Amino acid sequence: MAEVRTIGVVGAGTMGNGIAHVCARAGFAVVLYDLQQAFLDRGLSTIEKNLAREVAKGKLTAQQADEARARITPVLELDALSGCGVAIEAATEKFAVKAEIFRNLARVLPAGAILASNTSSISITKLAAVTARPAQVIGMHFFNPVPVMQLGEVIRGLQTSQATFDAVYGLSQKLGKTPVEVHDAAGFVSNRVLMPLINEAVYAVMEGIATAEAVDKVFVLGMAHPMGPLTLA
């Protein structure tokens, strides 16, 4: 596929504005879409605060932060993504909502463009099936806070092509992430492994084995987790 220069991001909420931030910081033009101006304004305000924080920490110069912000174009019409080589969907975690977005993205985006979802649990294969380009649909699961967390799960659907996977794996690296290859399954890797851990932590408290504070302390001090499973939950 052609080199990606412009990335569309669907959704300006917590994950979407973080994705727009890292894309713009990496030098890509970003078209940031949401349904209401208030959502866009809130997302852009968060991006500006996070860029300012990076300047204060010496990770960016003020000029670099200004240039990154200038690369982001907020839009209220999905058709404005028509020039994007990749679109990353970061809408609410409901299949019906994401499926409708994917149908519309498949209509709007150029024939060679990739459709990626930031979903943490919904089947990429199932999302791909609502489009006429399933080979170009892939999962691109970022972690919160997106500008800080290094990991990215790159999830193959059953029909995701090798070219699509290679392009998104490389894009993840350009965004400063460390991608891992994952195949489509419930919860992928992160949530598949995390949810049983959280459930067992809850059972340990429920059964009177230890307090919530004690359970979390075991994981922080004994297993070097940055926070315990109950705090994370």
CSV table of C-alpha atoms in Angstrom, one decimal:
chain,number,residue,atom,x,y,z
A,1,MET,CA,0.0,0.0,0.0
A,2,ALA,CA,1.0,3.6,-0.5
A,3,GLU,CA,2.8,5.4,2.4
A,4,VAL,CA,0.4,6.7,4.9
A,5,ARG,CA,0.5,10.5,5.4
A,6,THR,CA,-2.9,11.2,6.9
A,7,ILE,CA,-4.7,9.2,9.7
A,8,GLY,CA,-8.3,9.5,10.5
A,9,VAL,CA,-9.4,9.0,14.2
A,10,VAL,CA,-13.1,8.3,14.9
A,11,GLY,CA,-14.0,9.5,18.4
A,12,ALA,CA,-12.4,12.3,20.4
A,13,GLY,CA,-12.9,10.7,23.9
A,14,THR,CA,-10.2,9.4,26.2
A,15,MET,CA,-8.7,6.9,23.8
A,16,GLY,CA,-9.4,8.8,20.6
A,17,ASN,CA,-7.8,12.0,21.7
A,18,GLY,CA,-4.8,10.0,22.9
A,19,ILE,CA,-4.5,8.3,19.6
A,20,ALA,CA,-4.8,11.6,17.7
A,21,HIS,CA,-2.1,13.0,20.0
A,22,VAL,CA,0.5,10.3,19.3
A,23,CYS,CA,-0.2,10.3,15.6
A,24,ALA,CA,0.2,14.1,15.4
A,25,ARG,CA,3.3,13.9,17.6
A,26,ALA,CA,4.8,11.4,15.2
A,27,GLY,CA,4.4,13.7,12.3
A,28,PHE,CA,1.2,12.5,10.7
A,29,ALA,CA,-1.7,14.8,9.6
A,30,VAL,CA,-4.7,13.8,11.7
A,31,VAL,CA,-8.4,14.2,10.9
A,32,LEU,CA,-10.3,13.8,14.2
A,33,TYR,CA,-14.0,13.1,13.9
A,34,ASP,CA,-16.8,13.2,16.5
A,35,LEU,CA,-20.5,13.7,16.5
A,36,GLN,CA,-20.6,17.0,18.4
A,37,GLN,CA,-18.5,20.1,18.6
A,38,ALA,CA,-18.4,19.8,22.4
A,39,PHE,CA,-16.8,16.4,22.2
A,40,LEU,CA,-14.2,17.7,19.8
A,41,ASP,CA,-13.5,20.7,22.0
A,42,ARG,CA,-13.1,18.6,25.0
A,43,GLY,CA,-10.7,16.2,23.2
A,44,LEU,CA,-8.6,19.0,21.8
A,45,SER,CA,-8.4,20.6,25.2
A,46,THR,CA,-7.1,17.3,26.6
A,47,ILE,CA,-4.5,17.0,23.8
A,48,GLU,CA,-3.3,20.6,24.4
A,49,LYS,CA,-2.9,19.9,28.2
A,50,ASN,CA,-1.0,16.6,27.5
A,51,LEU,CA,1.3,18.3,25.0
A,52,ALA,CA,2.0,21.1,27.5
A,53,ARG,CA,2.8,18.4,30.1
A,54,GLU,CA,5.3,16.8,27.7
A,55,VAL,CA,6.9,20.2,27.1
A,56,ALA,CA,7.2,20.8,30.9
A,57,LYS,CA,8.9,17.4,31.2
A,58,GLY,CA,11.3,18.2,28.5
A,59,LYS,CA,10.0,15.5,26.1
A,60,LEU,CA,9.0,18.0,23.5
A,61,THR,CA,9.9,21.6,22.7
A,62,ALA,CA,7.2,24.2,22.7
A,63,GLN,CA,7.6,24.4,18.9
A,64,GLN,CA,7.2,20.7,18.5
A,65,ALA,CA,4.0,20.7,20.6
A,66,ASP,CA,2.6,23.6,18.6
A,67,GLU,CA,3.4,21.8,15.3
A,68,ALA,CA,1.7,18.6,16.6
A,69,ARG,CA,-1.5,20.4,17.6
A,70,ALA,CA,-1.5,22.2,14.2
A,71,ARG,CA,-1.5,18.8,12.4
A,72,ILE,CA,-4.9,17.9,14.0
A,73,THR,CA,-8.0,18.9,12.0
A,74,PRO,CA,-11.3,18.4,13.9
A,75,VAL,CA,-14.3,17.5,11.8
A,76,LEU,CA,-18.0,16.8,12.3
A,77,GLU,CA,-18.5,15.0,9.0
A,78,LEU,CA,-17.2,11.5,8.5
A,79,ASP,CA,-16.8,12.2,4.8
A,80,ALA,CA,-13.9,14.5,5.8
A,81,LEU,CA,-11.8,11.3,6.3
A,82,SER,CA,-11.9,10.6,2.5
A,83,GLY,CA,-8.2,11.4,2.1
A,84,CYS,CA,-6.9,9.2,4.9
A,85,GLY,CA,-4.8,6.1,4.3
A,86,VAL,CA,-5.7,4.7,7.7
A,87,ALA,CA,-8.7,5.3,9.9
A,88,ILE,CA,-8.6,4.2,13.6
A,89,GLU,CA,-12.0,3.8,15.2
A,90,ALA,CA,-12.1,4.6,18.9
A,91,ALA,CA,-15.8,4.8,19.6
A,92,THR,CA,-17.8,3.3,22.5
A,93,GLU,CA,-17.3,-0.5,23.1
A,94,LYS,CA,-20.5,-1.6,21.5
A,95,PHE,CA,-20.6,-3.8,18.4
A,96,ALA,CA,-23.6,-2.1,16.8
A,97,VAL,CA,-22.0,1.3,17.1
A,98,LYS,CA,-18.6,0.1,15.7
A,99,ALA,CA,-20.2,-1.9,12.9
A,100,GLU,CA,-22.1,1.2,11.7
A,101,ILE,CA,-18.9,3.2,11.7
A,102,PHE,CA,-17.1,0.6,9.8
A,103,ARG,CA,-19.8,0.4,7.1
A,104,ASN,CA,-19.5,4.2,6.7
A,105,LEU,CA,-15.7,4.2,6.7
A,106,ALA,CA,-15.6,1.5,4.0
A,107,ARG,CA,-17.8,3.8,1.9
A,108,VAL,CA,-15.8,7.0,2.6
A,109,LEU,CA,-12.2,5.8,2.6
A,110,PRO,CA,-10.1,5.2,-0.6
A,111,ALA,CA,-10.0,1.7,-1.9
A,112,GLY,CA,-6.5,1.0,-0.5
A,113,ALA,CA,-7.1,2.4,2.9
A,114,ILE,CA,-6.9,0.4,6.2
A,115,LEU,CA,-9.7,0.3,8.7
A,116,ALA,CA,-8.4,-0.3,12.3
A,117,SER,CA,-10.3,-0.6,15.5
A,118,ASN,CA,-9.1,0.3,19.0
A,119,THR,CA,-11.5,-2.2,20.5
A,120,SER,CA,-10.4,-4.1,23.6
A,121,SER,CA,-12.8,-7.0,23.2
A,122,ILE,CA,-14.9,-7.0,20.0
A,123,SER,CA,-14.1,-9.5,17.3
A,124,ILE,CA,-12.1,-8.0,14.4
A,125,THR,CA,-13.3,-10.8,12.1
A,126,LYS,CA,-16.9,-9.8,13.0
A,127,LEU,CA,-16.3,-6.1,12.4
A,128,ALA,CA,-14.5,-6.9,9.1
A,129,ALA,CA,-17.5,-8.9,7.9
A,130,VAL,CA,-19.7,-5.7,7.7
A,131,THR,CA,-17.3,-4.2,5.1
A,132,ALA,CA,-16.5,-5.2,1.5
A,133,ARG,CA,-12.7,-5.1,2.4
A,134,PRO,CA,-12.2,-7.5,5.2
A,135,ALA,CA,-8.5,-8.0,4.2
A,136,GLN,CA,-7.9,-4.4,5.1
A,137,VAL,CA,-9.5,-4.5,8.6
A,138,ILE,CA,-7.3,-5.0,11.7
A,139,GLY,CA,-7.3,-4.4,15.4
A,140,MET,CA,-5.0,-1.6,16.8
A,141,HIS,CA,-5.5,-1.8,20.5
A,142,PHE,CA,-3.8,1.1,22.4
A,143,PHE,CA,-3.6,1.3,26.2
A,144,ASN,CA,-4.6,4.2,28.5
A,145,PRO,CA,-3.1,6.8,28.8
A,146,VAL,CA,-2.2,6.4,25.1
A,147,PRO,CA,0.6,9.1,25.0
A,148,VAL,CA,2.4,7.2,27.8
A,149,MET,CA,1.8,3.5,27.5
A,150,GLN,CA,4.2,1.7,25.1
A,151,LEU,CA,2.2,-1.4,24.3
A,152,GLY,CA,0.1,-1.9,21.2
A,153,GLU,CA,-1.8,-5.1,20.4
A,154,VAL,CA,-2.0,-5.5,16.6
A,155,ILE,CA,-4.9,-8.0,16.1
A,156,ARG,CA,-5.4,-10.1,12.9
A,157,GLY,CA,-8.9,-11.0,11.9
A,158,LEU,CA,-9.3,-14.2,10.0
A,159,GLN,CA,-9.2,-12.4,6.7
A,160,THR,CA,-6.6,-9.6,7.6
A,161,SER,CA,-4.0,-9.6,4.8
A,162,GLN,CA,-0.2,-9.8,5.5
A,163,ALA,CA,0.2,-6.5,3.8
A,164,THR,CA,-2.4,-4.9,6.2
A,165,PHE,CA,-0.7,-6.4,9.2
A,166,ASP,CA,2.8,-5.3,8.1
A,167,ALA,CA,1.6,-1.8,7.5
A,168,VAL,CA,-0.1,-1.4,10.8
A,169,TYR,CA,2.7,-3.1,12.7
A,170,GLY,CA,5.1,-0.6,11.1
A,171,LEU,CA,2.8,2.3,11.8
A,172,SER,CA,2.6,1.3,15.5
A,173,GLN,CA,6.4,1.5,15.6
A,174,LYS,CA,6.4,4.9,13.9
A,175,LEU,CA,4.0,6.1,16.6
A,176,GLY,CA,6.5,5.1,19.3
A,177,LYS,CA,4.7,2.0,20.4
A,178,THR,CA,6.0,-1.6,20.9
A,179,PRO,CA,3.5,-3.7,18.9
A,180,VAL,CA,2.7,-7.4,19.6
A,181,GLU,CA,1.0,-9.7,17.2
A,182,VAL,CA,-2.2,-11.1,18.4
A,183,HIS,CA,-4.8,-13.3,16.7
A,184,ASP,CA,-8.5,-12.6,17.1
A,185,ALA,CA,-10.0,-14.2,20.2
A,186,ALA,CA,-12.2,-13.0,23.1
A,187,GLY,CA,-10.3,-10.4,25.0
A,188,PHE,CA,-7.2,-10.8,22.8
A,189,VAL,CA,-4.3,-11.3,25.2
A,190,SER,CA,-4.4,-8.3,27.6
A,191,ASN,CA,-8.1,-8.6,28.7
A,192,ARG,CA,-8.2,-12.4,28.3
A,193,VAL,CA,-5.5,-12.8,30.9
A,194,LEU,CA,-6.5,-9.7,33.0
A,195,MET,CA,-10.1,-10.6,33.6
A,196,PRO,CA,-9.5,-13.9,35.4
A,197,LEU,CA,-6.9,-12.2,37.6
A,198,ILE,CA,-9.4,-9.5,38.6
A,199,ASN,CA,-12.1,-12.1,39.2
A,200,GLU,CA,-9.9,-14.2,41.4
A,201,ALA,CA,-8.9,-11.0,43.4
A,202,VAL,CA,-12.6,-10.3,44.0
A,203,TYR,CA,-13.2,-13.9,45.1
A,204,ALA,CA,-10.2,-13.7,47.5
A,205,VAL,CA,-11.9,-10.7,49.2
A,206,MET,CA,-15.4,-12.2,49.0
A,207,GLU,CA,-14.2,-15.4,50.6
A,208,GLY,CA,-12.5,-13.5,53.5
A,209,ILE,CA,-9.0,-14.7,52.5
A,210,ALA,CA,-7.7,-11.1,52.6
A,211,THR,CA,-8.8,-7.5,52.5
A,212,ALA,CA,-8.8,-5.6,49.2
A,213,GLU,CA,-5.8,-3.6,50.4
A,214,ALA,CA,-3.9,-6.8,51.2
A,215,VAL,CA,-4.6,-8.4,47.9
A,216,ASP,CA,-3.4,-5.4,46.0
A,217,LYS,CA,-0.3,-5.1,48.2
A,218,VAL,CA,0.6,-8.7,47.3
A,219,PHE,CA,0.7,-7.8,43.6
A,220,VAL,CA,2.5,-4.4,44.0
A,221,LEU,CA,5.2,-5.6,46.4
A,222,GLY,CA,5.4,-9.3,45.6
A,223,MET,CA,4.9,-9.2,41.8
A,224,ALA,CA,6.1,-5.7,40.9
A,225,HIS,CA,2.8,-4.6,39.4
A,226,PRO,CA,2.4,-0.8,39.3
A,227,MET,CA,-1.0,-1.3,41.0
A,228,GLY,CA,-3.0,-4.1,42.3
A,229,PRO,CA,-5.8,-5.8,40.3
A,230,LEU,CA,-8.6,-4.3,42.4
A,231,THR,CA,-7.2,-0.8,42.1
A,232,LEU,CA,-7.0,-1.4,38.3
A,233,ALA,CA,-10.5,-2.7,38.2
